[in-house]
Coordinates of N, CA and C in Angstrom, one line a residue:
X1 N -39.4 18.8 -5.5 CA -39.2 17.6 -4.7 C -39.1 16.4 -5.7
X2 N -40.1 16.4 -6.7 CA -40.1 15.3 -7.7 C -38.8 15.2 -8.5
X3 N -38.3 16.4 -8.8 CA -37.1 16.5 -9.6 C -35.9 15.9 -8.8
X4 N -35.8 16.1 -7.5 CA -34.8 15.6 -6.7 C -34.9 14.1 -6.6
X5 N -36.1 13.6 -6.4 CA -36.4 12.1 -6.4 C -35.9 11.5 -7.7
X6 N -36.3 12.0 -8.8 CA -35.9 11.5 -10.1 C -34.4 11.5 -10.2
X7 N -33.7 12.6 -9.8 CA -32.3 12.7 -9.9 C -31.6 11.6 -9.1
X8 N -32.1 11.4 -7.8 CA -31.6 10.4 -7.0 C -31.8 9.0 -7.5
X9 N -32.9 8.7 -8.2 CA -33.1 7.4 -8.8 C -32.2 7.2 -10.0
X10 N -31.9 8.2 -10.7 CA -31.0 8.1 -11.9 C -29.6 8.1 -11.6
X11 N -29.2 8.5 -10.4 CA -27.8 8.6 -10.0 C -27.0 7.3 -10.2
X12 N -27.5 6.2 -9.7 CA -26.7 4.9 -9.9 C -26.5 4.6 -11.3
X13 N -27.5 4.8 -12.2 CA -27.3 4.6 -13.6 C -26.3 5.5 -14.2
X14 N -26.3 6.7 -13.8 CA -25.3 7.7 -14.3 C -23.9 7.3 -13.9
X15 N -23.8 6.9 -12.6 CA -22.5 6.6 -12.2 C -22.0 5.3 -12.8
X16 N -22.8 4.4 -13.1 CA -22.5 3.1 -13.8 C -22.0 3.4 -15.2
X17 N -22.7 4.3 -15.9 CA -22.3 4.6 -17.3 C -21.0 5.4 -17.2
X18 N -20.8 6.3 -16.3 CA -19.6 7.1 -16.2 C -18.4 6.1 -15.9
X19 N -18.6 5.2 -15.0 CA -17.6 4.2 -14.7 C -17.2 3.3 -15.9
X20 N -18.1 3.0 -16.7 CA -17.8 2.2 -17.9 C -17.1 3.0 -18.9
X21 N -17.2 4.3 -18.9 CA -16.5 5.1 -19.9 C -15.1 5.4 -19.5
X22 N -14.8 5.2 -18.2 CA -13.5 5.5 -17.7 C -12.6 4.2 -17.8
X23 N -11.6 4.2 -18.6 CA -10.8 3.0 -18.8 C -9.8 2.9 -17.7
X24 N -9.5 1.7 -17.3 CA -8.4 1.5 -16.3 C -7.1 1.5 -17.0
X25 N -6.3 2.5 -16.7 CA -5.0 2.7 -17.4 C -3.8 2.2 -16.6
X26 N -4.1 1.6 -15.5 CA -3.0 1.1 -14.7 C -2.2 0.0 -15.4
X27 N -1.0 -0.1 -15.1 CA -0.1 -1.1 -15.7 C -0.5 -2.5 -15.0
X28 N -0.7 -3.5 -15.8 CA -1.0 -4.8 -15.2 C 0.3 -5.5 -14.9
X29 N 0.4 -6.0 -13.7 CA 1.5 -6.8 -13.2 C 1.1 -8.2 -13.0
X30 N 1.6 -9.1 -13.8 CA 1.2 -10.5 -13.7 C 2.1 -11.2 -12.7
X31 N 1.5 -12.0 -11.8 CA 2.2 -12.8 -10.8 C 1.6 -14.2 -10.7
X32 N 2.4 -15.2 -10.5 CA 1.8 -16.6 -10.2 C 0.8 -16.5 -9.0
X33 N -0.2 -17.3 -9.0 CA -1.2 -17.2 -7.9 C -0.7 -17.1 -6.5
X34 N 0.3 -18.0 -6.2 CA 0.8 -18.0 -4.8 C 1.6 -16.8 -4.5
X35 N 2.3 -16.3 -5.5 CA 3.1 -15.0 -5.3 C 2.1 -13.8 -5.2
X36 N 1.1 -13.8 -6.0 CA 0.1 -12.8 -5.9 C -0.6 -12.8 -4.5
X37 N -0.9 -13.9 -4.0 CA -1.5 -14.0 -2.7 C -0.5 -13.5 -1.6
X38 N 0.7 -13.8 -1.7 CA 1.7 -13.3 -0.8 C 1.8 -11.8 -0.9
X39 N 1.9 -11.3 -2.1 CA 2.0 -9.9 -2.3 C 0.8 -9.1 -1.8
X40 N -0.4 -9.6 -2.1 CA -1.6 -8.9 -1.6 C -1.7 -9.0 -0.1
X41 N -1.3 -10.1 0.5 CA -1.3 -10.2 2.0 C -0.3 -9.2 2.6
X42 N 0.8 -9.0 1.9 CA 1.8 -8.0 2.3 C 1.2 -6.6 2.3
X43 N 0.5 -6.3 1.2 CA -0.2 -5.0 1.0 C -1.3 -4.7 2.1
X44 N -2.0 -5.8 2.4 CA -3.0 -5.7 3.4 C -2.4 -5.4 4.8
X45 N -1.2 -6.0 5.0 CA -0.5 -5.8 6.2 C -0.1 -4.3 6.3
X46 N 0.3 -3.7 5.2 CA 0.7 -2.3 5.2 C -0.6 -1.5 5.6
X47 N -1.7 -1.8 5.0 CA -3.0 -1.1 5.3 C -3.3 -1.2 6.8
X48 N -3.1 -2.4 7.3 CA -3.4 -2.6 8.8 C -2.5 -1.8 9.6
X49 N -1.2 -1.7 9.2 CA -0.2 -0.9 9.9 C -0.6 0.6 9.8
X50 N -1.1 1.0 8.7 CA -1.5 2.4 8.5 C -2.7 2.7 9.4
X51 N -3.6 1.8 9.5 CA -4.8 2.0 10.4 C -4.3 2.0 11.9
X52 N -3.4 1.2 12.3 CA -2.9 1.2 13.6 C -2.1 2.5 14.0
X53 N -1.4 3.0 13.0 CA -0.7 4.3 13.2 C -1.7 5.4 13.4
X54 N -2.7 5.4 12.6 CA -3.8 6.5 12.8 C -4.4 6.3 14.1
X55 N -4.7 5.1 14.6 CA -5.3 4.9 15.9 C -4.3 5.4 17.0
X56 N -3.0 5.1 16.9 CA -2.1 5.6 17.9 C -2.0 7.1 17.9
X57 N -2.0 7.7 16.7 CA -2.0 9.2 16.6 C -3.3 9.8 17.3
X58 N -4.4 9.1 17.1 CA -5.6 9.6 17.7 C -5.6 9.5 19.2
X59 N -4.8 8.5 19.7 CA -4.6 8.4 21.2 C -3.4 9.3 21.6
X60 N -2.8 10.1 20.7 CA -1.7 10.9 21.0 C -0.5 10.1 21.5
X61 N -0.3 8.9 21.0 CA 0.8 8.0 21.3 C 1.8 8.0 20.2
X62 N 2.6 9.0 20.1 CA 3.6 9.1 19.0 C 4.6 8.0 19.1
X63 N 5.0 7.5 20.3 CA 6.0 6.4 20.4 C 5.4 5.2 19.8
X64 N 4.2 4.8 20.0 CA 3.6 3.7 19.5 C 3.4 3.8 18.0
X65 N 3.0 5.0 17.5 CA 2.9 5.2 16.1 C 4.2 5.0 15.4
X66 N 5.3 5.5 15.9 CA 6.6 5.3 15.3 C 7.0 3.8 15.3
X67 N 6.7 3.1 16.4 CA 7.1 1.7 16.4 C 6.3 0.9 15.4
X68 N 5.0 1.2 15.3 CA 4.2 0.5 14.3 C 4.7 0.7 12.9
X69 N 5.0 2.0 12.6 CA 5.5 2.3 11.2 C 6.8 1.6 10.9
X70 N 7.7 1.5 11.8 CA 9.0 0.8 11.6 C 8.7 -0.7 11.4
X71 N 8.0 -1.3 12.3 CA 7.8 -2.7 12.3 C 6.9 -3.2 11.2
X72 N 5.9 -2.4 10.8 CA 5.0 -2.8 9.8 C 5.2 -2.4 8.4
X73 N 6.0 -1.3 8.2 CA 6.2 -0.7 6.9 C 7.6 -0.2 6.6
X74 N 8.4 -0.1 7.7 CA 9.7 0.5 7.5 C 10.6 -0.4 6.6
X75 N 11.7 0.2 6.2 CA 12.7 -0.5 5.3 C 13.2 -1.7 5.9
X76 N 13.3 -1.8 7.2 CA 13.8 -3.0 7.9 C 12.7 -3.8 8.6
X77 N 11.5 -3.8 8.0 CA 10.4 -4.4 8.7 C 10.3 -5.9 8.6
X78 N 11.4 -6.5 8.2 CA 11.5 -8.0 8.3 C 10.9 -8.7 7.1
X79 N 10.4 -8.1 6.1 CA 9.8 -8.7 4.9 C 10.6 -8.3 3.7
X80 N 11.7 -7.7 3.8 CA 12.5 -7.2 2.7 C 12.7 -8.2 1.6
X81 N 13.0 -9.4 2.0 CA 13.3 -10.4 1.0 C 12.2 -10.7 0.1
X82 N 11.0 -10.5 0.5 CA 9.9 -10.7 -0.5 C 9.9 -9.8 -1.7
X83 N 10.5 -8.6 -1.5 CA 10.6 -7.7 -2.6 C 11.8 -7.8 -3.4
X84 N 12.8 -8.5 -2.9 CA 14.0 -8.7 -3.7 C 13.9 -9.7 -4.7
X85 N 14.9 -9.7 -5.7 CA 14.9 -10.7 -6.7 C 15.6 -11.9 -6.3
X86 N 16.6 -11.8 -5.5 CA 17.4 -13.0 -5.1 C 17.1 -13.4 -3.6
X87 N 17.2 -14.6 -3.4 CA 17.0 -15.2 -2.0 C 15.7 -15.0 -1.5
X88 N 14.7 -14.5 -2.2 CA 13.4 -14.2 -1.7 C 12.6 -15.4 -1.4
X89 N 12.8 -16.5 -2.2 CA 12.1 -17.7 -2.0 C 12.3 -18.4 -0.7
X90 N 13.4 -18.0 0.0 CA 13.7 -18.6 1.3 C 12.9 -18.0 2.4
X91 N 12.1 -16.9 2.2 CA 11.3 -16.3 3.2 C 10.3 -17.2 3.8
X92 N 10.3 -17.3 5.1 CA 9.4 -18.3 5.8 C 7.9 -18.2 5.5
X93 N 7.5 -17.0 5.0 CA 6.0 -16.9 4.8 C 5.6 -17.4 3.4
X94 N 6.5 -17.9 2.6 CA 6.1 -18.4 1.3 C 6.6 -19.8 1.1
X95 N 5.7 -20.6 0.5 CA 6.1 -22.0 0.1 C 6.5 -21.9 -1.4
X96 N 6.3 -20.8 -2.0 CA 6.7 -20.7 -3.4 C 8.2 -20.8 -3.5
X97 N 8.7 -21.7 -4.3 CA 10.1 -22.0 -4.4 C 10.9 -21.1 -5.3
X98 N 10.3 -20.2 -6.0 CA 11.0 -19.3 -6.9 C 11.4 -18.0 -6.1
X99 N 11.5 -17.0 -6.9 CA 11.8 -15.7 -6.3 C 10.6 -15.1 -5.6
X100 N 10.9 -14.1 -4.8 CA 9.8 -13.3 -4.2 C 9.1 -12.5 -5.2
X101 N 8.1 -11.7 -4.7 CA 7.3 -11.0 -5.7 C 8.1 -9.9 -6.4
X102 N 9.3 -9.5 -5.9 CA 10.1 -8.5 -6.5 C 10.5 -8.9 -8.0
X103 N 10.6 -10.2 -8.2 CA 10.9 -10.6 -9.6 C 9.9 -10.2 -10.6
X104 N 8.6 -10.1 -10.1 CA 7.5 -9.8 -11.0 C 7.1 -8.3 -11.1
X105 N 7.8 -7.5 -10.2 CA 7.4 -6.1 -10.2 C 8.3 -5.3 -11.2
X106 N 7.6 -4.4 -11.9 CA 8.4 -3.5 -12.8 C 9.3 -2.6 -11.9
X107 N 10.4 -2.1 -12.4 CA 11.3 -1.3 -11.7 C 10.6 -0.1 -11.0
X108 N 9.7 0.5 -11.7 CA 9.0 1.7 -11.2 C 8.2 1.3 -10.0
X109 N 7.6 0.1 -10.0 CA 6.7 -0.4 -8.9 C 7.6 -0.6 -7.7
X110 N 8.8 -1.2 -7.9 CA 9.8 -1.5 -6.8 C 10.2 -0.1 -6.2
X111 N 10.4 0.9 -7.0 CA 10.8 2.2 -6.5 C 9.8 2.8 -5.7
X112 N 8.5 2.6 -6.1 CA 7.4 3.2 -5.3 C 7.3 2.4 -4.0
X113 N 7.5 1.1 -4.0 CA 7.5 0.4 -2.8 C 8.6 0.8 -1.8
X114 N 9.8 1.0 -2.4 CA 10.9 1.5 -1.5 C 10.6 2.8 -0.9
X115 N 9.9 3.7 -1.7 CA 9.5 5.0 -1.2 C 8.6 4.9 0.0
X116 N 7.7 3.9 -0.1 CA 6.8 3.7 1.1 C 7.6 3.3 2.3
X117 N 8.6 2.4 2.2 CA 9.4 2.0 3.3 C 10.2 3.2 3.9
X118 N 10.8 4.0 3.0 CA 11.5 5.1 3.4 C 10.6 6.1 4.1
X119 N 9.4 6.4 3.6 CA 8.5 7.3 4.2 C 8.1 6.8 5.6
X120 N 7.9 5.5 5.8 CA 7.6 4.9 7.1 C 8.7 5.2 8.1
X121 N 9.9 5.0 7.7 CA 11.1 5.2 8.6 C 11.2 6.7 8.9
X122 N 11.0 7.6 7.9 CA 11.0 9.0 8.2 C 9.9 9.4 9.1
X123 N 8.7 8.9 8.9 CA 7.6 9.1 9.8 C 8.0 8.8 11.2
X124 N 8.6 7.6 11.4 CA 8.9 7.2 12.8 C 9.9 8.2 13.4
X125 N 10.9 8.6 12.6 CA 11.8 9.6 13.2 C 11.1 10.9 13.6
X126 N 10.2 11.4 12.7 CA 9.4 12.6 13.0 C 8.5 12.4 14.2
X127 N 7.8 11.3 14.3 CA 6.9 11.0 15.4 C 7.7 11.0 16.7
X128 N 8.8 10.4 16.8 CA 9.6 10.4 18.0 C 10.1 11.7 18.5
X129 N 10.0 12.7 17.6 CA 10.4 14.1 18.0 C 9.3 14.7 18.8
X130 N 8.0 14.1 18.8 CA 7.0 14.5 19.7 C 6.0 15.6 19.2
X131 N 6.1 16.0 18.0 CA 5.2 17.1 17.5 C 4.1 16.4 16.7
X132 N 2.9 16.3 17.2 CA 1.9 15.5 16.5 C 1.5 16.1 15.2
X133 N 1.5 17.5 15.1 CA 1.2 18.1 13.8 C 2.2 17.7 12.7
X134 N 3.5 17.7 13.1 CA 4.5 17.3 12.1 C 4.4 15.8 11.8
X135 N 4.0 15.0 12.8 CA 3.8 13.6 12.5 C 2.7 13.4 11.5
X136 N 1.6 14.1 11.7 CA 0.5 14.0 10.7 C 1.0 14.4 9.3
X137 N 1.8 15.4 9.2 CA 2.3 15.9 7.9 C 3.2 14.8 7.3
X138 N 4.0 14.1 8.1 CA 4.8 13.1 7.6 C 4.0 11.8 7.2
X139 N 3.0 11.6 8.0 CA 2.1 10.4 7.6 C 1.6 10.6 6.2
X140 N 1.4 11.8 5.8 CA 0.9 12.0 4.4 C 1.8 11.4 3.4
X141 N 3.1 11.4 3.6 CA 4.0 10.8 2.7 C 3.9 9.3 2.5
X142 N 3.5 8.7 3.6 CA 3.2 7.2 3.6 C 1.9 7.0 2.7
X143 N 0.9 7.7 3.0 CA -0.4 7.5 2.2 C -0.2 7.9 0.8
X144 N 0.6 8.9 0.5 CA 0.8 9.3 -0.9 C 1.6 8.2 -1.6
X145 N 2.5 7.5 -1.0 CA 3.2 6.4 -1.6 C 2.2 5.3 -2.0
X146 N 1.3 5.0 -1.1 CA 0.3 4.0 -1.4 C -0.6 4.4 -2.6
X147 N -1.1 5.6 -2.5 CA -2.0 6.1 -3.6 C -1.3 6.1 -4.9
X148 N 0.0 6.5 -5.0 CA 0.7 6.6 -6.3 C 0.8 5.2 -6.9
X149 N 1.2 4.2 -6.1 CA 1.3 2.9 -6.6 C 0.0 2.3 -7.0
X150 N -1.0 2.4 -6.2 CA -2.3 1.9 -6.5 C -2.9 2.5 -7.8
X151 N -2.6 3.8 -8.0 CA -3.1 4.5 -9.2 C -2.3 4.0 -10.5
X152 N -1.1 3.5 -10.3 CA -0.2 3.1 -11.4 C -0.3 1.7 -11.8
X153 N -0.5 0.8 -10.8 CA -0.4 -0.7 -11.1 C -1.6 -1.4 -10.6
X154 N -1.9 -2.6 -11.2 CA -2.8 -3.5 -10.7 C -2.2 -4.9 -10.9
X155 N -2.4 -5.7 -9.9 CA -1.8 -7.1 -9.9 C -2.8 -8.1 -10.3
X156 N -2.4 -8.9 -11.3 CA -3.3 -9.9 -11.8 C -2.7 -11.3 -11.6

């Protein structure tokens, strides 16, 4: 019992040391503060959409899950211009007069973002077919896109 107590007391120290030894190897993506804020708000919106999709699936509402995926994350979800290099500054959600955040994203990051949007559209198609098991399998492609990008990049 004493050994277990000592181990539990030392665990936070061990985790801290291990964390300090693990270097963050993600590529840093620099953005002006206002663009970074717009970008992070966009990413939080994707997370909110993902949460709402999961809730709709839990309620066995595949039609709602499909609609959320398309509206919140799909390729035509209404925020496309933020990711583009040209005309993006005209998007109503930004007072930044330059380009959208796409100007600051490396090509690989843009490709990962596009994969997220494609996966969301594909999920919507699968969900509308009505098979909840297949919908969950397709949802995995959305979350895998998020994980891949977050493991590869950090925005500063």
